[in-house]
Short mmCIF file of C-alpha atoms and ligand atoms in Angstrom, two decimals:
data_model
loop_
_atom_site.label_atom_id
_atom_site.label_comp_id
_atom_site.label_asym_id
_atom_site.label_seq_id
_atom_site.Cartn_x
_atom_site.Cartn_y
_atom_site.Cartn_z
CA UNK N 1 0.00 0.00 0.00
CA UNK N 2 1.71 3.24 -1.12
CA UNK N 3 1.13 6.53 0.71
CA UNK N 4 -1.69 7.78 -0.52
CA UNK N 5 -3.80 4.55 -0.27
CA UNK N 6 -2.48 4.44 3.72
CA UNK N 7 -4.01 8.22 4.00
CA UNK N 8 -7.09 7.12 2.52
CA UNK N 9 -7.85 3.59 2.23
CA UNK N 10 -9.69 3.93 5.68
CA UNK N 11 -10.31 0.38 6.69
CA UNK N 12 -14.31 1.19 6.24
CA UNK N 13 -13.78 1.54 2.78
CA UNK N 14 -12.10 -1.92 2.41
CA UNK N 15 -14.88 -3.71 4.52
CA UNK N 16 -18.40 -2.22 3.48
CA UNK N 17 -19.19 -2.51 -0.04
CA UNK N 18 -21.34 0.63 -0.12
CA UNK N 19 -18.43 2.49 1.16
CA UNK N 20 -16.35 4.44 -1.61
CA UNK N 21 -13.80 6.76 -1.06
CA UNK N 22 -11.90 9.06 -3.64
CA UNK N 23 -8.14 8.20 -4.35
CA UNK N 24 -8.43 10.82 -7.25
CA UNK N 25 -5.46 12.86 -6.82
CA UNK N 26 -7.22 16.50 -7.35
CA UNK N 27 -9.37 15.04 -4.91
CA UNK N 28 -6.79 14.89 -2.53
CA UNK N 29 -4.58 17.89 -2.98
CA UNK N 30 -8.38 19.92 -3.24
CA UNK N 31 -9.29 19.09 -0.10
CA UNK N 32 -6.06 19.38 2.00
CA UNK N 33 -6.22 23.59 1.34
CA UNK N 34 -10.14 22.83 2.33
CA UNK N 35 -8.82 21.67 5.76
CA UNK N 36 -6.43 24.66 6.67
CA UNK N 37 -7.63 27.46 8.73
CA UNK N 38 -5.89 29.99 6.89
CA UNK N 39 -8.58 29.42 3.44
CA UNK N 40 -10.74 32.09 3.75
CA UNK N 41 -15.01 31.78 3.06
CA UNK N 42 -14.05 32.67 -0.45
CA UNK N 43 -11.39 30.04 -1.59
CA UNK N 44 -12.99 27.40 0.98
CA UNK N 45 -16.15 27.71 -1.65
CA UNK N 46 -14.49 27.51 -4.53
CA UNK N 47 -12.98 24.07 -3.17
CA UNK N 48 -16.38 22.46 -1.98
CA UNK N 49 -17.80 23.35 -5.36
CA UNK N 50 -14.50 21.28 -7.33
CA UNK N 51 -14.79 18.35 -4.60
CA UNK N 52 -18.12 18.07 -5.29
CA UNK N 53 -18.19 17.90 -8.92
CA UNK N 54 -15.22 15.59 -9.01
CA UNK N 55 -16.90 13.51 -6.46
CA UNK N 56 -20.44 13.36 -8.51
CA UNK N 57 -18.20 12.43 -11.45
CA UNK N 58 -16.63 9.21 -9.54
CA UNK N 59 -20.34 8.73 -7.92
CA UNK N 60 -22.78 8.83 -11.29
CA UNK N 61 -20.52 6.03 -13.38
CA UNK N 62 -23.55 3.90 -13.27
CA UNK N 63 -26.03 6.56 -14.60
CA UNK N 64 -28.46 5.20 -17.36
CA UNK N 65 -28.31 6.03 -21.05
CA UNK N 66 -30.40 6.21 -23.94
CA UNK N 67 -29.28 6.30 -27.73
CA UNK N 68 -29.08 9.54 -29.43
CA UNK N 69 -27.71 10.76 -32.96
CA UNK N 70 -26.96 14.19 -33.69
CA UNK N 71 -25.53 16.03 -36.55
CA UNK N 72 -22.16 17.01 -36.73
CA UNK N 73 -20.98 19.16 -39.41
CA UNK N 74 -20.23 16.29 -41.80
CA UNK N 75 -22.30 13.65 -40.92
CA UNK N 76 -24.54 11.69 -38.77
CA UNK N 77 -23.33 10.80 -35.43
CA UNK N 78 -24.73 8.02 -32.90
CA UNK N 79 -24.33 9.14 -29.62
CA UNK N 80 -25.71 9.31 -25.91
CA UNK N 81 -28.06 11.01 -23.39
CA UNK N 82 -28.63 11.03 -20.08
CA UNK N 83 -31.68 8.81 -19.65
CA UNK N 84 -32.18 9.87 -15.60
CA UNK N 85 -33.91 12.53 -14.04
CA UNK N 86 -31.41 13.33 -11.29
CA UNK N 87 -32.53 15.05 -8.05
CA UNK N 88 -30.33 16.68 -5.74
CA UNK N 89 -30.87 16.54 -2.02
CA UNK N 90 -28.54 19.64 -0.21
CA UNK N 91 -28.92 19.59 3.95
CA UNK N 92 -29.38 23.03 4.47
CA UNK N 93 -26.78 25.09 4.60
CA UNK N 94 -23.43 23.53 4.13
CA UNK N 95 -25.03 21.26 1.25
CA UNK N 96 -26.11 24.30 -0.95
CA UNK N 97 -22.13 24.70 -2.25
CA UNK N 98 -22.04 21.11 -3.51
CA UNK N 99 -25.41 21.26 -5.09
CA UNK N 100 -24.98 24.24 -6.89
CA UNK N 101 -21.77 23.13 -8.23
CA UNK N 102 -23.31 19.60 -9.68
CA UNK N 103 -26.00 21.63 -11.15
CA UNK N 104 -23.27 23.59 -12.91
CA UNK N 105 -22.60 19.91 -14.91
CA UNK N 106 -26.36 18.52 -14.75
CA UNK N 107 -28.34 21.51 -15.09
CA UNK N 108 -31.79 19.13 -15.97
CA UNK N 109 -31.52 18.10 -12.39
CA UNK N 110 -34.13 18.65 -9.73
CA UNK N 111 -32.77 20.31 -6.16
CA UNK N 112 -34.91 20.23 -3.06
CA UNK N 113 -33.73 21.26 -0.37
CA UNK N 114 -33.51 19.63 3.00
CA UNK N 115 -33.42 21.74 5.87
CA UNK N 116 -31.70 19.49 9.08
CA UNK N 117 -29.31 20.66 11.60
CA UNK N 118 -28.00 18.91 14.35
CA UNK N 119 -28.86 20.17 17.67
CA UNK N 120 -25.90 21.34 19.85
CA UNK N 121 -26.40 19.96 23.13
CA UNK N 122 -28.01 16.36 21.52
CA UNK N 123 -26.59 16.02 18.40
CA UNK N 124 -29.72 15.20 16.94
CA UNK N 125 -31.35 16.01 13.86
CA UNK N 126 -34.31 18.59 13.62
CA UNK N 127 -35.84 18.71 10.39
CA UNK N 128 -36.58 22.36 9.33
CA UNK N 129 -37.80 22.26 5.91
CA UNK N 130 -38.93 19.79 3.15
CA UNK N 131 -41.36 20.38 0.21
CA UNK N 132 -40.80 17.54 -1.40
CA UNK N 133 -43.67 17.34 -3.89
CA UNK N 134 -46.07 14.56 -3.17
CA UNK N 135 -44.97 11.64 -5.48
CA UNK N 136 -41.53 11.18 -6.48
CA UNK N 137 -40.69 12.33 -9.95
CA UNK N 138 -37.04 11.65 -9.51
CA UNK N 139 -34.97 8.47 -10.93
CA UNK N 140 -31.80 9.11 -8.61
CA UNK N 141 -31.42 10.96 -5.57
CA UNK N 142 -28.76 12.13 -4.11
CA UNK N 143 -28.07 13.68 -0.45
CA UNK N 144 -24.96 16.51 -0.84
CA UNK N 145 -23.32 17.27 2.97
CA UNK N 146 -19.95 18.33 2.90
CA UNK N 147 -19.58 16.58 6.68
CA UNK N 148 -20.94 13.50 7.74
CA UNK N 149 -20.50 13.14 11.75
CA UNK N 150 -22.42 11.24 13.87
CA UNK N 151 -24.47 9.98 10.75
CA UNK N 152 -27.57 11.88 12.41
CA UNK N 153 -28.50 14.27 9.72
CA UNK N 154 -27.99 11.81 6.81
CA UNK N 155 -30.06 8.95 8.17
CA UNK N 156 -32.35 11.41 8.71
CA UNK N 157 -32.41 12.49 5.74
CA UNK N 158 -33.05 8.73 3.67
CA UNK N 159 -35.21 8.12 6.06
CA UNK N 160 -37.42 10.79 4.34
CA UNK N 161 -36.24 10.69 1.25
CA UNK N 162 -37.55 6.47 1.59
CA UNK N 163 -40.73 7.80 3.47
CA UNK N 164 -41.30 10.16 -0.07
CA UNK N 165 -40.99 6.91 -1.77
CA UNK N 166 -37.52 7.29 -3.80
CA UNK N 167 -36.25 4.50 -5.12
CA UNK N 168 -32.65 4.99 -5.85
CA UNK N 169 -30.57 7.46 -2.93
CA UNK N 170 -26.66 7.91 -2.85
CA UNK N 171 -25.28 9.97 -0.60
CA UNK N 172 -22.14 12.35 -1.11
CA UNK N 173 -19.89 14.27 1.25
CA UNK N 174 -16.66 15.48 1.74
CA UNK N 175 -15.32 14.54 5.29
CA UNK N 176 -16.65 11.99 7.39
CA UNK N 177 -16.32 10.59 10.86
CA UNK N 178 -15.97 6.49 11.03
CA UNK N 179 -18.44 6.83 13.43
CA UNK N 180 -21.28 8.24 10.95
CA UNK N 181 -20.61 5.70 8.21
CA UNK N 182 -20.99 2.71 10.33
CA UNK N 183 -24.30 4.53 11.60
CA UNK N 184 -25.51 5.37 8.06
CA UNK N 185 -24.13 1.77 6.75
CA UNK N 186 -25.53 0.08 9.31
CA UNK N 187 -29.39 1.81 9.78
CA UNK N 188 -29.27 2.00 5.58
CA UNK N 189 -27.13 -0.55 4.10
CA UNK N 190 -28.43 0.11 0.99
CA UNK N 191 -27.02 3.39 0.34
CA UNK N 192 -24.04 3.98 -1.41
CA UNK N 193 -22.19 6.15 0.26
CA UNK N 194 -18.99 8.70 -1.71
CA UNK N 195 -16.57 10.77 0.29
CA UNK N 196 -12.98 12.34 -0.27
CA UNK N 197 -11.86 11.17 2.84
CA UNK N 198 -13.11 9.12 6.13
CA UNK N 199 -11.23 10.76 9.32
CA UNK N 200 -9.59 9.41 12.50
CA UNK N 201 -12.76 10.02 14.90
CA UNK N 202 -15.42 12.56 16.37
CA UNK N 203 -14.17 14.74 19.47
CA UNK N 204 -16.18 15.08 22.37
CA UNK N 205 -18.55 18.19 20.80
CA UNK N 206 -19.19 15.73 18.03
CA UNK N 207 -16.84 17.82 15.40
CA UNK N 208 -14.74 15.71 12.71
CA UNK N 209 -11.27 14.94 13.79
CA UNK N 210 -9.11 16.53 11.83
CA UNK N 211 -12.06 17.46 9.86
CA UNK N 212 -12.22 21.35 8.74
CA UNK N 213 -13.96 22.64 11.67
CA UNK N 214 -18.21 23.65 10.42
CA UNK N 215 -18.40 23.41 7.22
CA UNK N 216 -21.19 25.91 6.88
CA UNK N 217 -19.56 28.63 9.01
CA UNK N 218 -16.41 28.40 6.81
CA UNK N 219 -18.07 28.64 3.61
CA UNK N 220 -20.63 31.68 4.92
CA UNK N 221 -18.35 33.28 6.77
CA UNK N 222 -19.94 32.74 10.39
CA UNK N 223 -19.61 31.49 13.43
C1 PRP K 301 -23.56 19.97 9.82
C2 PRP K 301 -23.28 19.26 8.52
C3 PRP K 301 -24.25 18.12 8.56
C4 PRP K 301 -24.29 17.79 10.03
C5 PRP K 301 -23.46 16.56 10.24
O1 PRP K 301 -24.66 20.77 9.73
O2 PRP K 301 -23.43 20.08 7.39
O3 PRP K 301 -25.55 18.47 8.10
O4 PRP K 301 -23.71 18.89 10.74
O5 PRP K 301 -23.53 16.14 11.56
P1 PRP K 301 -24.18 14.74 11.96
O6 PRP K 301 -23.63 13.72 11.02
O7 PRP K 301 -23.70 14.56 13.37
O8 PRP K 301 -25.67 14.87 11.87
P2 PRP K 301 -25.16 21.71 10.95
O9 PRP K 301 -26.10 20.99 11.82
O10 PRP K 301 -23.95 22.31 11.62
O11 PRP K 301 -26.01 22.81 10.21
P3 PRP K 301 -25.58 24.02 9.25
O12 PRP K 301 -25.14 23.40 7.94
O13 PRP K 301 -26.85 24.78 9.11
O14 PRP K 301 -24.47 24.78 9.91
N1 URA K 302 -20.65 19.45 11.17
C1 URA K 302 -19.59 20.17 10.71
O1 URA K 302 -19.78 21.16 10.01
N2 URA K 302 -18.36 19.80 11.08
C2 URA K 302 -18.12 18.73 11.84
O2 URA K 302 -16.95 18.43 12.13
C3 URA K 302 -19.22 17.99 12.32
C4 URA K 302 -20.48 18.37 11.95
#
């Protein structure tokens, strides 16, 4: 195992099927200035919005394709489109830089937004906001969180995207805990789950260790 595998072939990723993690190495240089304290709101959005589209790339290899020709200028060409209707699942806030980055590349998607945070002295979930429309009209959804910590928010949020009646969720994020993956692998083991990195462990405040601190104060500029 070279260097690069031992920084991010967490052992999670080798074990759980559902469990991929980037070894793309833009992925990896991206999201070590994402980490530093010294990159401001500005540049810290910037990267979310790159590791997110990279990520989507490495996470949508699977999407489904129908048969199209078009014209070039000299002749008939057989070709491919998207044959998906994508929806895009942000948790308010710090999910609203990854989803407007995808939709940058997939501009036919659907977003609606998910409004969770995690309460400070539980570190459970409180749903916010949802108007999801009443029947699904989506073929693949996917949840964007940059940070996945105790696993709270995300299994919160499949369990309404199932309750809506999707049929096909991934979820994406930047940073996670080892701690939230086993709890989102183990209360939805049929979610894949796509991350640039899995960290050492969750401190006592429930905060990603190393991490990158919140990852919606850094990219709005509070806290
Ligand atoms: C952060 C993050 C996730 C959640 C992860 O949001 O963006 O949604 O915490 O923690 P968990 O895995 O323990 O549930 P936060 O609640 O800070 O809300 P914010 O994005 O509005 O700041
Ligand atoms: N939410 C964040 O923004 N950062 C963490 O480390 C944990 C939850």
């Amino acid at each position: 195992m070279n260097e690069r595998q031992a920084y991010n072939l967490h052992p999670l990723a080798r074990t759980l099927a559902q469990v991929h993690v980037s070894q793309h190495p833009l992925v990896l240089h991206k999201l070590t200035f994402l980490r530093s304290k010294f990159t401001e709101p500005k540049k810290f959005r910037e990267l979310v919005r790159e590791i997110a589209q990279l990520l989507f790339y490495e996470a949508t290899q699977d999407l489904a394709l129908a048969p199209l020709t078009v014209q070039t200028p000299l002749n008939d060409c057989a070709g491919f489109e998207i044959a998906e209707q994508i929806g895009l699942m942000p948790i308010l806030r710090a999910g609203l830089g990854m989803s407007e980055a995808i939709l940058e590349i997939v501009p036919t998607a659907h977003v609606w937004h998910l409004g969770l945070y995690r309460d400070h002295q539980t570190l459970q979930p409180v749903t916010y906001y949802n108007k999801l429309p009443a029947q699904p009209d989506i073929d693949l959804s996917i949840i964007v969180d940059p940070m996945l910590a105790t696993g709270g928010s995300a299994i919160a949020a499949v369990d309404i995207l199932k309750r809506w009646g999707a049929s096909r969720i991934k979820f994406l994020g930047l940073i996670a805990a080892p701690e939230g993956v086993q709890a989102l692998n183990n209360t939805h083991p049929d979610i894949p789950i796509h991350l640039a990195v899995i960290d050492s462990h969750l401190n006592e405040l429930g905060y990603i260790v190393p991490g990158l601190g919140d990852a919606g104060d850094r990219q709005f500029g509070t806290g």
